[in-house]
Coordinates of C-alpha atoms and ligand atoms in Angstrom, one line a residue:
X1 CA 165.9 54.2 167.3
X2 CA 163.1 54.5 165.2
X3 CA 164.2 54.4 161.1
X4 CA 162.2 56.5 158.1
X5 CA 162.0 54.3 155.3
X6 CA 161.0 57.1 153.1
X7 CA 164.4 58.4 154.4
X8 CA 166.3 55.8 153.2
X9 CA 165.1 56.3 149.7
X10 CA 166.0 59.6 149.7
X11 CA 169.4 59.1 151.0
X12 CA 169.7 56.2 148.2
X13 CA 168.3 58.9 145.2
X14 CA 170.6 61.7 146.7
X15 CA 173.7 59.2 146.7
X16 CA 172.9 58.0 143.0
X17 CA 172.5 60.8 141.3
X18 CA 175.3 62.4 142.8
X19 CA 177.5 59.8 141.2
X20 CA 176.0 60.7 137.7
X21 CA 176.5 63.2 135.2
X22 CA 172.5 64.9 134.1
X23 CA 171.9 65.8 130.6
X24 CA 168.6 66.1 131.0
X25 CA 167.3 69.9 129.7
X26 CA 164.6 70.0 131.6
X27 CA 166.3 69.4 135.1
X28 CA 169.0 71.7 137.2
X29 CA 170.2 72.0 140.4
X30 CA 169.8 75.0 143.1
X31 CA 172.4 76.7 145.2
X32 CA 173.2 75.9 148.3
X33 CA 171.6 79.0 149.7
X34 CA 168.4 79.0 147.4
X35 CA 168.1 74.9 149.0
X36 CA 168.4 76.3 152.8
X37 CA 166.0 78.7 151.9
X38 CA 163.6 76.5 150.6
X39 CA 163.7 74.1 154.1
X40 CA 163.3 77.3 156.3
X41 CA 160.3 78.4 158.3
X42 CA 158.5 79.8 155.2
X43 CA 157.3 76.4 154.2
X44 CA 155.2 76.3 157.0
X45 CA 153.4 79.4 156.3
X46 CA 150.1 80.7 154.7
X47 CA 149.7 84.6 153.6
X48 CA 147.1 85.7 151.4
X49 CA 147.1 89.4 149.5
X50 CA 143.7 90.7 151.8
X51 CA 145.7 90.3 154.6
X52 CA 143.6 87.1 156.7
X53 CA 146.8 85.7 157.6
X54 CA 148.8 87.5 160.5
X55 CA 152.5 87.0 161.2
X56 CA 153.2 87.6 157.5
X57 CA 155.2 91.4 158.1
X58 CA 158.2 89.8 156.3
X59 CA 156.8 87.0 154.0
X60 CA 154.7 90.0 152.7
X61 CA 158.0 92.3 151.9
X62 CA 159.4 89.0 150.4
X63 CA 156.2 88.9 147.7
X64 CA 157.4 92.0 147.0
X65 CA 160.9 91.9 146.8
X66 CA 161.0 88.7 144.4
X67 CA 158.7 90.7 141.9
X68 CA 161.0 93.3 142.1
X69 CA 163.9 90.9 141.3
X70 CA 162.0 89.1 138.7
X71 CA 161.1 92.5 136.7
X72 CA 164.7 93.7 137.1
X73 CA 165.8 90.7 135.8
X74 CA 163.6 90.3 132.7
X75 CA 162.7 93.5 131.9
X76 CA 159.3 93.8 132.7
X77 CA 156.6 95.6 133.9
X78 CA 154.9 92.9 136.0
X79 CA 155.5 89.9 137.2
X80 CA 153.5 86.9 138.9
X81 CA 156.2 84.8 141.2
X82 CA 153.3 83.0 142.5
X83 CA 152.5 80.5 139.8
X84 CA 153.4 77.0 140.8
X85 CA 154.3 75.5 137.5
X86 CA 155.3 76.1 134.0
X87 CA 152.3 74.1 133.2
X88 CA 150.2 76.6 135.0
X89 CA 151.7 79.3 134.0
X90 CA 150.6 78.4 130.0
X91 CA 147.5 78.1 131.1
X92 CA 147.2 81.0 133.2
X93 CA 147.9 82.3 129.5
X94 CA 145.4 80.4 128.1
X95 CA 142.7 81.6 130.8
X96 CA 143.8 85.1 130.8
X97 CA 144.2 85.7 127.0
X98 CA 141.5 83.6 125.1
X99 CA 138.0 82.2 125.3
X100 CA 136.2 78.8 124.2
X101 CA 136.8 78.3 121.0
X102 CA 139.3 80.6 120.1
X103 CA 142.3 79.5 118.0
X104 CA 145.2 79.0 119.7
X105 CA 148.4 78.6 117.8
X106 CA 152.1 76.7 119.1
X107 CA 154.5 74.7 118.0
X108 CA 153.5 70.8 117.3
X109 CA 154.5 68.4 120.0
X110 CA 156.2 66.5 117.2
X111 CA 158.4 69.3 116.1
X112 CA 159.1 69.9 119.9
X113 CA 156.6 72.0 120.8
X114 CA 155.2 71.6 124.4
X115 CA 152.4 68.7 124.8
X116 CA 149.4 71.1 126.0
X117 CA 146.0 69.2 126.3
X118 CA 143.2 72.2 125.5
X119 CA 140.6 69.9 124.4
X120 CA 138.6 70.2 128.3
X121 CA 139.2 74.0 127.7
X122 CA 137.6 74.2 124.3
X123 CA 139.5 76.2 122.5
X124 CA 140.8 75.1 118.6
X125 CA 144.5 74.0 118.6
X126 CA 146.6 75.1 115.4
X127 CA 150.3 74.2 115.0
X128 CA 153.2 76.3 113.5
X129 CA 154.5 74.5 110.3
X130 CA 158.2 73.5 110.9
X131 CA 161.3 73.6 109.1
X132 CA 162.7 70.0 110.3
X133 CA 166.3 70.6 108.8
X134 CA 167.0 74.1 109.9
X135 CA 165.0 73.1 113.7
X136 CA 162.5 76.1 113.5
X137 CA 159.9 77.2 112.5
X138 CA 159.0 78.0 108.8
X139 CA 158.6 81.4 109.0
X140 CA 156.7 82.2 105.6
X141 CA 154.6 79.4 106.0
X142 CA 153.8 80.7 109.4
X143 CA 152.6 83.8 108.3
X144 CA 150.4 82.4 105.8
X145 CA 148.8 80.4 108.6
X146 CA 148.5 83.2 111.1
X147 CA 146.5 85.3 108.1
X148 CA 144.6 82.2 107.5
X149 CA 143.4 80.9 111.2
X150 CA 143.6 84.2 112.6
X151 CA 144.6 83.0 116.6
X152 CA 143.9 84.8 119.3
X153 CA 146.5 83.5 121.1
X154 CA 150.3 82.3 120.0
X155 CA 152.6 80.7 121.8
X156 CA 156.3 80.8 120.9
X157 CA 159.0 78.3 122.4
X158 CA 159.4 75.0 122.8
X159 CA 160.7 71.7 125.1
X160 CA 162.9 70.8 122.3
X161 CA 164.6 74.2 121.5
X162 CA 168.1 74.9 119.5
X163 CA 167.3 78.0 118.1
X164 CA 165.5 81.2 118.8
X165 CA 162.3 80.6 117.7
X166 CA 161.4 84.2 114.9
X167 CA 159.6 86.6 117.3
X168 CA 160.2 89.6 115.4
X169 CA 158.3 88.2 111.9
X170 CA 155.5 86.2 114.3
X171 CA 154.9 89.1 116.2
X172 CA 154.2 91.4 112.9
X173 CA 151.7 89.2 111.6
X174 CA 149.9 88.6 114.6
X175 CA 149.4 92.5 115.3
X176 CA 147.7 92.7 111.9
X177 CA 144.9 89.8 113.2
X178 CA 145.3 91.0 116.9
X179 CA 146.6 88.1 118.5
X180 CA 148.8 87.8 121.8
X181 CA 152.0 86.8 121.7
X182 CA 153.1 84.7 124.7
X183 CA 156.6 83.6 124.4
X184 CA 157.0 79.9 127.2
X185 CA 160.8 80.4 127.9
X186 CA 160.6 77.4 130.3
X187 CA 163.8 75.6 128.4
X188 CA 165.7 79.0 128.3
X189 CA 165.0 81.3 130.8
X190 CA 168.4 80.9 132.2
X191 CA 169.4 82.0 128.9
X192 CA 167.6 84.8 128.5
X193 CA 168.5 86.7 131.7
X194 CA 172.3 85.9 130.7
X195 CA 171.5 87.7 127.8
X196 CA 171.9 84.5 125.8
X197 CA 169.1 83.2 122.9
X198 CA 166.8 85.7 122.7
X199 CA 165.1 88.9 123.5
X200 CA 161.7 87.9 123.3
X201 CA 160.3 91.5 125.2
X202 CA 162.2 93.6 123.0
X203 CA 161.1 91.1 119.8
X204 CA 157.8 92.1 120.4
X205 CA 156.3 89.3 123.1
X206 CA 153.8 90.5 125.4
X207 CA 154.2 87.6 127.6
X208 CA 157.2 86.0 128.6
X209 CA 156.6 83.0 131.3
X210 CA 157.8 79.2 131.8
X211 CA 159.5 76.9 134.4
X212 CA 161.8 78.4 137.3
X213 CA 164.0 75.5 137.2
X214 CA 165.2 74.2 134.0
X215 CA 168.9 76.7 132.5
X216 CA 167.4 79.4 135.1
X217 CA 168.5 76.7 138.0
X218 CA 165.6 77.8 141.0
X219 CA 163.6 76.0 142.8
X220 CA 160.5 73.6 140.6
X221 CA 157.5 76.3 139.9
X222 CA 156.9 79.0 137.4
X223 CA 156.5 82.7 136.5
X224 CA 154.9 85.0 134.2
X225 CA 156.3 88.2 133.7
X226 CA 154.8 91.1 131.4
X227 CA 156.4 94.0 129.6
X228 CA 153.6 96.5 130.4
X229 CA 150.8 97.0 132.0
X230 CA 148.3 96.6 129.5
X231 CA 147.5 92.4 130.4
X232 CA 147.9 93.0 133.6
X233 CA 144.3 92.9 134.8
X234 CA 143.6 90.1 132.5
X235 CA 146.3 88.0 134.4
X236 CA 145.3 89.3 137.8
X237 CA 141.8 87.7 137.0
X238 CA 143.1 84.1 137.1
X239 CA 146.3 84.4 139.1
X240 CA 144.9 86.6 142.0
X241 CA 142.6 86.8 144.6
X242 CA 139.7 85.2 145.0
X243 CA 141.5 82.5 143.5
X244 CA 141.4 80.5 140.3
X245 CA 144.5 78.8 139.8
X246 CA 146.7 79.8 142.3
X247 CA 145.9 79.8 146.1
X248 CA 148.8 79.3 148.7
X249 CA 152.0 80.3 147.0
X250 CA 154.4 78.2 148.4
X251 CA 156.5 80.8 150.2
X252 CA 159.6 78.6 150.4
X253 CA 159.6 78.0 147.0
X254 CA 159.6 81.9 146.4
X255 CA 162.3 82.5 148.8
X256 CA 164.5 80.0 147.0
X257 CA 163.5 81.7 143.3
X258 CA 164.6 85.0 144.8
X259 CA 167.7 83.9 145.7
X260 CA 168.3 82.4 142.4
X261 CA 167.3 85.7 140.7
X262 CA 169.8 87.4 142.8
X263 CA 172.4 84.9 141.8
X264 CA 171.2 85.2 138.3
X265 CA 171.8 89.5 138.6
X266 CA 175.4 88.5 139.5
X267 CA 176.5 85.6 137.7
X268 CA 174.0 85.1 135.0
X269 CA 175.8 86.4 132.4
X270 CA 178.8 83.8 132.5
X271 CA 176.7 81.3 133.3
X272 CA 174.6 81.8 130.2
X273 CA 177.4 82.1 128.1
X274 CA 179.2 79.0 129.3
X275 CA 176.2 76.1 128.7
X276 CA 176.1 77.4 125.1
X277 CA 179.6 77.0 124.5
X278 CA 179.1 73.3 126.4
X279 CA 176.5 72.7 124.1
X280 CA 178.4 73.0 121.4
X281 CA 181.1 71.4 122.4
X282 CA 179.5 68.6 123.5
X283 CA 177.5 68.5 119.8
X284 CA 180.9 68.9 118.5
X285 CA 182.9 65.7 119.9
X286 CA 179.8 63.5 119.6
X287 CA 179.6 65.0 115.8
X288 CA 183.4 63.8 115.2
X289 CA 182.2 60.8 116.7
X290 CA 179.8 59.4 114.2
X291 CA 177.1 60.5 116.3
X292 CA 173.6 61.9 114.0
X293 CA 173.9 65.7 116.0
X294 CA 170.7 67.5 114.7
X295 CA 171.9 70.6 112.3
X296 CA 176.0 70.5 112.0
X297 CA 175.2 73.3 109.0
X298 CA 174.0 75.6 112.0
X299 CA 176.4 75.4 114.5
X300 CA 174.2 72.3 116.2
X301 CA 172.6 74.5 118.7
X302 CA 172.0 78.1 120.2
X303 CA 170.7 76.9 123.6
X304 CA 171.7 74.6 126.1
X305 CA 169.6 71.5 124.2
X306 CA 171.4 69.5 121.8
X307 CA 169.5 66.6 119.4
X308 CA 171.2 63.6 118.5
X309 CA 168.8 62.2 115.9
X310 CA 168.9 58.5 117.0
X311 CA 166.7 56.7 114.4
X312 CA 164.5 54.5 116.1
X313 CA 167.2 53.7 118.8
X314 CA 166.2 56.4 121.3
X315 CA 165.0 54.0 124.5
X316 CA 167.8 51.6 123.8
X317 CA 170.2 54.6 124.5
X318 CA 168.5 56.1 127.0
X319 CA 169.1 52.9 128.7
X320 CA 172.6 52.5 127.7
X321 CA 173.5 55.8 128.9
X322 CA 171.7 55.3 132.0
X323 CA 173.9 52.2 132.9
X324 CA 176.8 54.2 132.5
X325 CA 175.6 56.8 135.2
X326 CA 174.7 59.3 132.2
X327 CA 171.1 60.5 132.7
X328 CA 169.6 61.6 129.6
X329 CA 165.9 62.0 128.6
X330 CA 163.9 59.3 126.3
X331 CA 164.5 61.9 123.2
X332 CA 167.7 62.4 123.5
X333 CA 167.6 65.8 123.7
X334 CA 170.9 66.6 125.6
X335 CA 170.9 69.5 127.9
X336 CA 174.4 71.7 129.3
X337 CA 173.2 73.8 132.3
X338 CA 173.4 71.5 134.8
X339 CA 176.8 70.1 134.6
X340 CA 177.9 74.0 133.8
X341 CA 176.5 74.5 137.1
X342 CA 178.9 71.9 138.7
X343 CA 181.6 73.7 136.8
X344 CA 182.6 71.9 133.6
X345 CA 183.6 73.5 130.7
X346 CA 185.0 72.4 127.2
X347 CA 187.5 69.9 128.1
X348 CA 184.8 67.6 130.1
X349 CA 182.6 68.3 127.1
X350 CA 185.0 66.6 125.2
X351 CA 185.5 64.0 127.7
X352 CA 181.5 63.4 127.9
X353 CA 181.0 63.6 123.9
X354 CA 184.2 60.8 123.6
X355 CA 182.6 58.4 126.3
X356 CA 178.5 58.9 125.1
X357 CA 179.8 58.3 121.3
X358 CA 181.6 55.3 122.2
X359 CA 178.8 53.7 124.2
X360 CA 176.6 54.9 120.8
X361 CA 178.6 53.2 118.2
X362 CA 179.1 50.1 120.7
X363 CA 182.8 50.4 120.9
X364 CA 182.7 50.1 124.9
X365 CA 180.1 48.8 127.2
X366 CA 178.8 51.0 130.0
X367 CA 180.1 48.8 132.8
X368 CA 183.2 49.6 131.6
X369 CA 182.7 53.3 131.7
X370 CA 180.6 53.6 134.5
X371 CA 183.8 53.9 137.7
X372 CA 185.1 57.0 134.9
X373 CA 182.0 58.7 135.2
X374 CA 181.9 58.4 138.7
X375 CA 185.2 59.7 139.7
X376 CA 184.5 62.7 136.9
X377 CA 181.0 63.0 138.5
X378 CA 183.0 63.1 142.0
X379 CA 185.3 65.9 140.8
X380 CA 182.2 68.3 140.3
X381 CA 180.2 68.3 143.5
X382 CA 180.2 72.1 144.6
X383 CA 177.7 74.3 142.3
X384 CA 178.6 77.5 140.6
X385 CA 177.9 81.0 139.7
X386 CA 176.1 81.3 143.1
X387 CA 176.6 83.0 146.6
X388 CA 179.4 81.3 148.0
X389 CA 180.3 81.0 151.9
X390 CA 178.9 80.0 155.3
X391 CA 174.9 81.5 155.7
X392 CA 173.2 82.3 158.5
Ligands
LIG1 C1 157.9 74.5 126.8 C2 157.4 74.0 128.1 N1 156.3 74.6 128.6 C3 155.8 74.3 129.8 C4 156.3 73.2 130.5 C5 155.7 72.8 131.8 O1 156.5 73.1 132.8 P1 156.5 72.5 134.3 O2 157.1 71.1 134.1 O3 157.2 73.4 135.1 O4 155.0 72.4 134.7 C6 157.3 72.4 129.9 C7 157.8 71.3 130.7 O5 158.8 70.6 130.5 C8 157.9 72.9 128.7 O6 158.9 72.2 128.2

């Protein structure tokens, strides 16, 4: 019999990570239904919106139905499930709502802002001064800068994110010089459809878009969703047909986020609220630990993100962690909505933040840790707050 090779890695990936415990933010795992979904038929398929494609009568009502979801979900007027990425879905932003040369205002990479490269476009990059004790950004000094540059365009969020970022105050300011606010929720869009974080349509956003598959746990790809009508053409122009960035929308990876938006409708709400009391939790433990948690005086965190400030140490833990079978990120940003999925709570938080601070301070190696982890990994295998049973 004939033997994949590419196979084989897979199965050797799959049966790795499913010993280890992910604290990685960015990362999240779908539900069992949203993953048969995303291997059906679909993936196979083209449709286009002028109708060249035939034998699209139900991957057309599907289009349809996931906006619907998508819109019911957030709270908006319109929404664009085709985008593929988060990535794209800022620059769909970018394309839609500014021009060469325009000033374009989010926060700094180094204060965790997202790393966007707008020099090929042209247009004039301004960052948000930060507050690095209270993790936000300084709002007066913000406001000064907004009257100053005058952007067209300003992007709230972040990949390192604790703490609702001030939409209200941004948004005030940017109505007196006429800029667009676009609010990238790819951290915390889980969050906000719990009804956890933020608000950021009824803060005054225009634009809310980001990742599909970071705390909101679909498929890898991104959305942009608007709270009336007004951009709508604007965003049609690059994300519609003829195309500009998007072309063939990956209709298995739609099926999947509709699922996951229907999951979300039912069990968002507890899911939401159960990675921010893991967060916390887990800041908590490593806190008592000895561990340098970013902002005790704040409750650590609003999100699922924690920081451990790590001093120059960051790839030696990384590392460290890693040989223990607990996958964290090269910033040590620590992220809850993954392992909520599988179903922990506060007493594995406590169990996590005891075994990561001891590896920290050196007090055990990971070798020594690593069979724990596996067997605690081994205990949470089935994902939650998702459809449940045997599918067609
Ligand atoms: C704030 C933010 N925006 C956009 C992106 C890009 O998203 P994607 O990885 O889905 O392209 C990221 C990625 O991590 C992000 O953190």
């Amino acid at each position: 019999m004939s033997k994949s090779h590419i196979m084989d890695i897979v199965k050797r990936h799959e049966d790795w990570r499913s010993q280890c415990i992910n604290l990685i933010p960015s990362e999240n795992i779908m539900s069992p239904l949203a993953r048969k979904a995303i291997a059906s038929d679909l993936g196979h398929r083209y449709t286009n919106p002028e109708g060249f494609y035939r034998g699209t009568k139900f991957s057309d009502e599907l289009i349809e139905e996931v906006e619907k979801l998508a819109c019911r979900l957030f709270g908006a007027k319109v929404a664009f499930v085709n985008v593929l990425s988060g990535h794209m879905a800022v620059l769909s932003a970018l394309f839609a709502l500014s021009e060469t040369r325009d000033v374009i205002m989010m926060p700094s990479p180094e204060d965790g802002g997202y790393p966007l490269n707008v020099a090929p476009l042209a247009r004039k990059l301004v960052y948000f001064p930060f507050d690095k004790e209270n993790m936000n950004i300084d709002v007066d000094a913000a406001v000064e800068r907004i009257s100053e540059t005058k952007p067209k365009l300003i992007f709230l969020g972040a990949s390192l994110f604790l703490f609702p970022h001030p939409v209200r105050e941004i948004c005030k300011v940017a109505n007196e010089v006429e800029a667009t606010v676009v609010y990238d929720g790819s951290h915390v869009l889980g969050l906000i459809a719990g009804g956890e974080f933020q608000k950021p349509f009824t803060e005054g956003a225009s634009v809310l878009l980001g990742s599909t598959h970071k705390s909101l746990p679909g498929p890898q790809g991104g959305i942009v969703l608007l709270k009336d009508d007004e951009l709508a053409e604007r965003f049609k122009e690059v994300l519609g047909f003829p195309p500009v960035l998007v072309d063939n929308i990956h209709l298995h990876r739609l099926a999947a986020l509709g699922i996951t938006l229907e999951e979300m409708l039912v069990y968002g709400k507890e899911y939401a609220k159960q990675i921010v009391k893991n967060a916390k939790a887990l800041a908590e433990t490593l806190y008592k630990g000895g561990i340098d948690v970013a902002c005790p005086h704040l409750g650590f965190t609003r999100s699922h993100q924690i920081l451990i400030r790590a001093g120059g140490r960051e790839r030696e833990i990384a590392n460290l962690l890693e040989r223990a079978n607990i996958i964290v990120d090269e910033e040590i940003r620590l992220g809850t909505q993954e392992v909520t999925r599988r179903g922990m709570k506060e007493r594995e938080m406590k169990i996590l933040g005891e075994v990561i601070s001891e590896l920290i301070n050196g007090e055990r190696k990971p070798e020594d840790v690593r069979d724990y982890v596996i067997e605690l990994s081994k205990e949470f295998q089935d994902v939650h707050y998702c459809f449940k049973g045997d599918f067609p």
